[in-house]
Amino acid sequence: MSKPAPAASPVKLKLTLGRKKSPSAQAKKSQISYTNTVTPRGKSNRLPHTKPKESGPTQVYVFNKPYMVLTQFTDADNRETLKDYIKVPDIYAAGRLDRDSEGLLLLTNNGRLQAKLTQPGEKTEKTYWVQVEGEPSPEKLSDLRYGIILKDGPTLPAKVEIMTEPSVWPRVPPIRERQNIPTTWLAITIIEGRNRQIRRMTAHIGHPTLRLIRYRIGPWTLDNIQPGELVESSINMMN
């Protein structure tokens, strides 16, 4: 008995052209297979500025990403992207930062450094300043430190501390605060980089994230860098 054919990959589209000349011709259908990235209608399926060419000496830039800017260089819907702020050629984002988050984004022309900063196995620490709704109890903060169960699995242990409100730029537009409900600032350090992980972690303990600023990646920080500003760094982890 022949083995069943394996299921098709969800990102491969297979187009079959049948000919109606005769039954034998129908049995010998010609097939045209091609691979394409399936994207929503009207969206670009290209991922520009993601593969450094590694030409010349390693360059590392620190960018303070403003609120509601996409961490890519093109957008089919004409939303703000990195291209609106960054004119340096041939540098590429090492990782991503959600559009509704702010703060530190690293860009480099070195593909090995890009991989080192984004691969979970490298365990590069990332620190976020997180304003949450309400006042988390010590027990809930302990849950975040030891790890919680999200839909995509358990989180690794995190460093979580209550912090004083940081002296940062005002967000435009400001966060929506509910009357008579206080907010708390947390410093959360993780080595993972799942989709919207910090927001899901705080929501899990009942304290939604109102504002999220990435302050640190490895040895790089946002110190003295204003929103929309790009600064070349002298730190090079590949040395």
Short mmCIF file of C-alpha atoms in Angstrom, two decimals:
data_model
loop_
_atom_site.label_atom_id
_atom_site.label_comp_id
_atom_site.label_asym_id
_atom_site.label_seq_id
_atom_site.Cartn_x
_atom_site.Cartn_y
_atom_site.Cartn_z
CA MET A 1 0.00 0.00 0.00
CA SER A 2 1.43 3.38 -0.94
CA LYS A 3 2.05 5.87 1.82
CA PRO A 4 -0.24 8.94 1.93
CA ALA A 5 1.27 12.07 0.47
CA PRO A 6 2.55 14.58 3.05
CA ALA A 7 0.43 17.67 3.69
CA ALA A 8 1.37 20.79 1.78
CA SER A 9 3.23 23.56 3.58
CA PRO A 10 0.91 26.42 4.56
CA VAL A 11 3.17 28.96 2.88
CA LYS A 12 3.33 27.15 -0.46
CA LEU A 13 0.63 27.71 -3.05
CA LYS A 14 0.14 24.88 -5.54
CA LEU A 15 -1.67 25.63 -8.79
CA THR A 16 -2.84 22.63 -10.87
CA LEU A 17 -3.75 23.05 -14.53
CA GLY A 18 -5.91 20.26 -15.91
CA ARG A 19 -6.44 19.57 -19.62
CA LYS A 20 -9.80 18.24 -20.84
CA LYS A 21 -8.57 16.70 -24.09
CA SER A 22 -9.05 13.08 -22.96
CA PRO A 23 -9.30 10.93 -19.79
CA SER A 24 -5.66 9.92 -20.25
CA ALA A 25 -4.67 13.53 -20.61
CA GLN A 26 -6.56 14.36 -17.41
CA ALA A 27 -4.61 11.65 -15.61
CA LYS A 28 -1.40 13.37 -16.61
CA LYS A 29 -2.10 16.80 -15.25
CA SER A 30 0.73 19.26 -15.50
CA GLN A 31 1.47 21.07 -12.29
CA ILE A 32 3.08 24.42 -11.70
CA SER A 33 4.32 24.88 -8.15
CA TYR A 34 5.79 28.03 -6.75
CA THR A 35 6.54 29.40 -3.32
CA ASN A 36 5.16 32.70 -2.11
CA THR A 37 4.69 34.43 1.22
CA VAL A 38 0.99 34.79 1.97
CA THR A 39 0.18 38.26 3.25
CA PRO A 40 -3.06 40.19 3.83
CA ARG A 41 -4.46 42.00 0.85
CA GLY A 42 -2.74 45.30 0.25
CA LYS A 43 0.32 44.42 2.37
CA SER A 44 3.82 44.02 1.05
CA ASN A 45 5.30 40.53 1.48
CA ARG A 46 8.87 41.80 1.21
CA LEU A 47 11.10 42.12 4.23
CA PRO A 48 13.42 44.95 3.22
CA HIS A 49 16.55 45.89 5.13
CA THR A 50 16.87 42.61 7.02
CA LYS A 51 20.03 41.02 5.59
CA PRO A 52 23.24 42.95 6.26
CA LYS A 53 25.88 42.67 3.55
CA GLU A 54 28.75 42.94 6.06
CA SER A 55 30.75 45.29 3.87
CA GLY A 56 33.48 47.27 5.60
CA PRO A 57 33.98 47.63 9.35
CA THR A 58 31.14 46.78 11.72
CA GLN A 59 28.77 49.66 12.39
CA VAL A 60 26.29 49.73 15.27
CA TYR A 61 23.70 52.46 15.71
CA VAL A 62 21.33 53.09 18.61
CA PHE A 63 17.92 54.50 17.64
CA ASN A 64 15.25 55.77 19.99
CA LYS A 65 12.11 54.62 18.19
CA PRO A 66 9.17 56.96 18.64
CA TYR A 67 5.66 55.73 19.42
CA MET A 68 3.71 54.38 16.40
CA VAL A 69 6.74 54.01 14.11
CA LEU A 70 7.17 50.65 12.36
CA THR A 71 10.53 48.87 12.71
CA GLN A 72 10.86 48.42 8.94
CA PHE A 73 11.85 50.65 6.07
CA THR A 74 8.74 50.38 3.86
CA ASP A 75 5.01 50.11 4.42
CA ALA A 76 2.22 49.64 1.91
CA ASP A 77 -0.13 51.79 4.01
CA ASN A 78 2.25 54.76 4.16
CA ARG A 79 2.61 54.66 7.92
CA GLU A 80 5.74 56.06 9.56
CA THR A 81 8.73 53.74 9.25
CA LEU A 82 12.45 53.80 9.97
CA LYS A 83 12.98 55.39 6.56
CA ASP A 84 11.43 58.60 7.88
CA TYR A 85 14.21 58.91 10.45
CA ILE A 86 17.25 56.93 9.26
CA LYS A 87 19.30 57.94 6.21
CA VAL A 88 22.42 55.83 6.86
CA PRO A 89 22.65 53.22 4.06
CA ASP A 90 23.03 49.46 4.48
CA ILE A 91 22.16 49.14 8.18
CA TYR A 92 19.44 46.80 9.37
CA ALA A 93 17.38 46.40 12.53
CA ALA A 94 18.62 43.74 14.93
CA GLY A 95 15.26 42.52 16.17
CA ARG A 96 12.02 44.41 16.28
CA LEU A 97 9.95 46.63 18.55
CA ASP A 98 6.18 46.80 18.35
CA ARG A 99 4.69 49.85 16.66
CA ASP A 100 2.95 50.92 19.88
CA SER A 101 6.14 50.53 21.94
CA GLU A 102 8.98 53.02 22.23
CA GLY A 103 12.67 53.07 22.87
CA LEU A 104 15.88 51.33 21.98
CA LEU A 105 16.35 49.71 18.60
CA LEU A 106 19.77 48.56 17.38
CA LEU A 107 20.79 48.70 13.73
CA THR A 108 23.94 47.22 12.22
CA ASN A 109 25.63 46.26 8.97
CA ASN A 110 26.97 43.03 10.51
CA GLY A 111 24.82 39.94 9.96
CA ARG A 112 26.61 37.89 12.63
CA LEU A 113 26.01 40.59 15.22
CA GLN A 114 22.39 40.86 14.14
CA ALA A 115 21.96 37.12 14.73
CA LYS A 116 23.80 37.24 18.05
CA LEU A 117 21.43 39.91 19.34
CA THR A 118 18.23 38.22 18.20
CA GLN A 119 18.73 34.48 18.71
CA PRO A 120 17.24 33.26 22.03
CA GLY A 121 20.19 30.92 22.61
CA GLU A 122 22.52 33.92 22.93
CA LYS A 123 20.59 35.06 26.06
CA THR A 124 21.03 38.77 25.40
CA GLU A 125 19.29 40.67 28.19
CA LYS A 126 16.69 43.30 27.31
CA THR A 127 15.33 45.72 29.92
CA TYR A 128 11.97 47.42 29.55
CA TRP A 129 10.45 50.27 31.51
CA VAL A 130 6.79 49.35 31.79
CA GLN A 131 3.94 51.49 33.10
CA VAL A 132 1.10 49.25 34.20
CA GLU A 133 -2.38 49.88 35.47
CA GLY A 134 -2.84 49.44 39.21
CA GLU A 135 -0.35 48.37 41.86
CA PRO A 136 0.89 44.77 41.47
CA SER A 137 1.22 42.87 44.73
CA PRO A 138 4.51 41.28 45.79
CA GLU A 139 2.97 37.88 45.00
CA LYS A 140 2.16 38.87 41.43
CA LEU A 141 5.61 40.31 40.88
CA SER A 142 7.05 37.07 42.21
CA ASP A 143 5.01 35.17 39.62
CA LEU A 144 6.64 37.19 36.85
CA ARG A 145 10.09 36.57 38.32
CA TYR A 146 9.68 32.80 38.46
CA GLY A 147 7.81 32.46 35.15
CA ILE A 148 4.18 32.26 34.11
CA ILE A 149 2.25 30.19 31.58
CA LEU A 150 1.24 32.02 28.41
CA LYS A 151 -0.64 30.56 25.45
CA ASP A 152 2.65 29.81 23.68
CA GLY A 153 4.22 28.19 26.73
CA PRO A 154 5.93 29.12 29.99
CA THR A 155 8.14 32.20 30.22
CA LEU A 156 11.68 32.02 31.49
CA PRO A 157 12.48 33.66 34.84
CA ALA A 158 12.61 37.46 34.60
CA LYS A 159 14.09 40.25 36.66
CA VAL A 160 11.23 42.45 37.87
CA GLU A 161 11.47 45.48 40.15
CA ILE A 162 9.24 48.43 40.99
CA MET A 163 10.93 51.66 39.92
CA THR A 164 10.28 55.36 40.33
CA GLU A 165 8.72 57.06 37.34
CA PRO A 166 11.56 57.61 34.85
CA SER A 167 12.38 61.07 33.57
CA VAL A 168 11.43 60.51 29.94
CA TRP A 169 9.78 62.40 27.11
CA PRO A 170 5.97 62.75 27.15
CA ARG A 171 4.14 60.32 24.92
CA VAL A 172 2.02 61.74 22.10
CA PRO A 173 -0.82 60.98 22.46
CA PRO A 174 -0.67 60.42 26.23
CA ILE A 175 -1.75 57.13 27.77
CA ARG A 176 -5.37 56.68 28.81
CA GLU A 177 -5.50 56.65 32.58
CA ARG A 178 -8.64 55.65 34.44
CA GLN A 179 -9.77 58.01 37.17
CA ASN A 180 -8.92 56.91 40.72
CA ILE A 181 -6.80 53.99 39.49
CA PRO A 182 -3.05 54.45 40.13
CA THR A 183 -0.30 53.28 37.82
CA THR A 184 3.05 51.63 38.59
CA TRP A 185 6.37 51.64 36.74
CA LEU A 186 8.24 48.34 36.52
CA ALA A 187 11.72 47.51 35.26
CA ILE A 188 11.44 44.10 33.56
CA THR A 189 14.48 42.28 32.16
CA ILE A 190 14.07 39.20 29.96
CA ILE A 191 16.24 37.18 27.59
CA GLU A 192 13.36 36.05 25.38
CA GLY A 193 11.75 38.00 22.57
CA ARG A 194 8.30 36.56 21.92
CA ASN A 195 5.62 38.57 20.19
CA ARG A 196 4.27 41.22 22.60
CA GLN A 197 5.66 39.21 25.49
CA ILE A 198 5.90 41.98 28.11
CA ARG A 199 2.34 43.12 27.46
CA ARG A 200 1.05 39.57 27.73
CA MET A 201 2.98 38.98 30.94
CA THR A 202 1.55 42.00 32.72
CA ALA A 203 -1.96 41.28 31.41
CA HIS A 204 -1.64 37.74 32.79
CA ILE A 205 -1.21 39.07 36.34
CA GLY A 206 -4.11 41.49 35.90
CA HIS A 207 -2.15 44.71 35.30
CA PRO A 208 -2.35 45.79 31.64
CA THR A 209 0.60 47.64 30.13
CA LEU A 210 -0.16 51.30 29.47
CA ARG A 211 3.25 52.34 28.18
CA LEU A 212 6.31 50.31 27.21
CA ILE A 213 9.82 51.68 26.64
CA ARG A 214 12.76 49.44 25.85
CA TYR A 215 15.68 50.91 27.78
CA ARG A 216 18.51 48.42 27.30
CA ILE A 217 19.77 45.64 25.01
CA GLY A 218 22.95 44.01 26.31
CA PRO A 219 25.48 46.82 26.89
CA TRP A 220 23.51 49.43 24.92
CA THR A 221 21.10 51.87 26.61
CA LEU A 222 18.89 54.83 25.75
CA ASP A 223 20.84 57.22 27.95
CA ASN A 224 20.93 60.76 26.47
CA ILE A 225 19.20 59.72 23.23
CA GLN A 226 16.00 61.55 22.30
CA PRO A 227 13.02 60.09 20.39
CA GLY A 228 13.82 59.88 16.67
CA GLU A 229 17.56 60.31 17.27
CA LEU A 230 20.13 57.93 15.77
CA VAL A 231 23.54 57.67 17.44
CA GLU A 232 26.51 55.59 16.29
CA SER A 233 27.89 53.39 19.08
CA SER A 234 31.50 52.55 19.79
CA ILE A 235 30.46 49.26 21.46
CA ASN A 236 31.10 46.22 19.25
CA MET A 237 30.30 42.78 20.69
CA MET A 238 32.04 41.10 17.74
CA ASN A 239 35.52 42.26 18.78
#
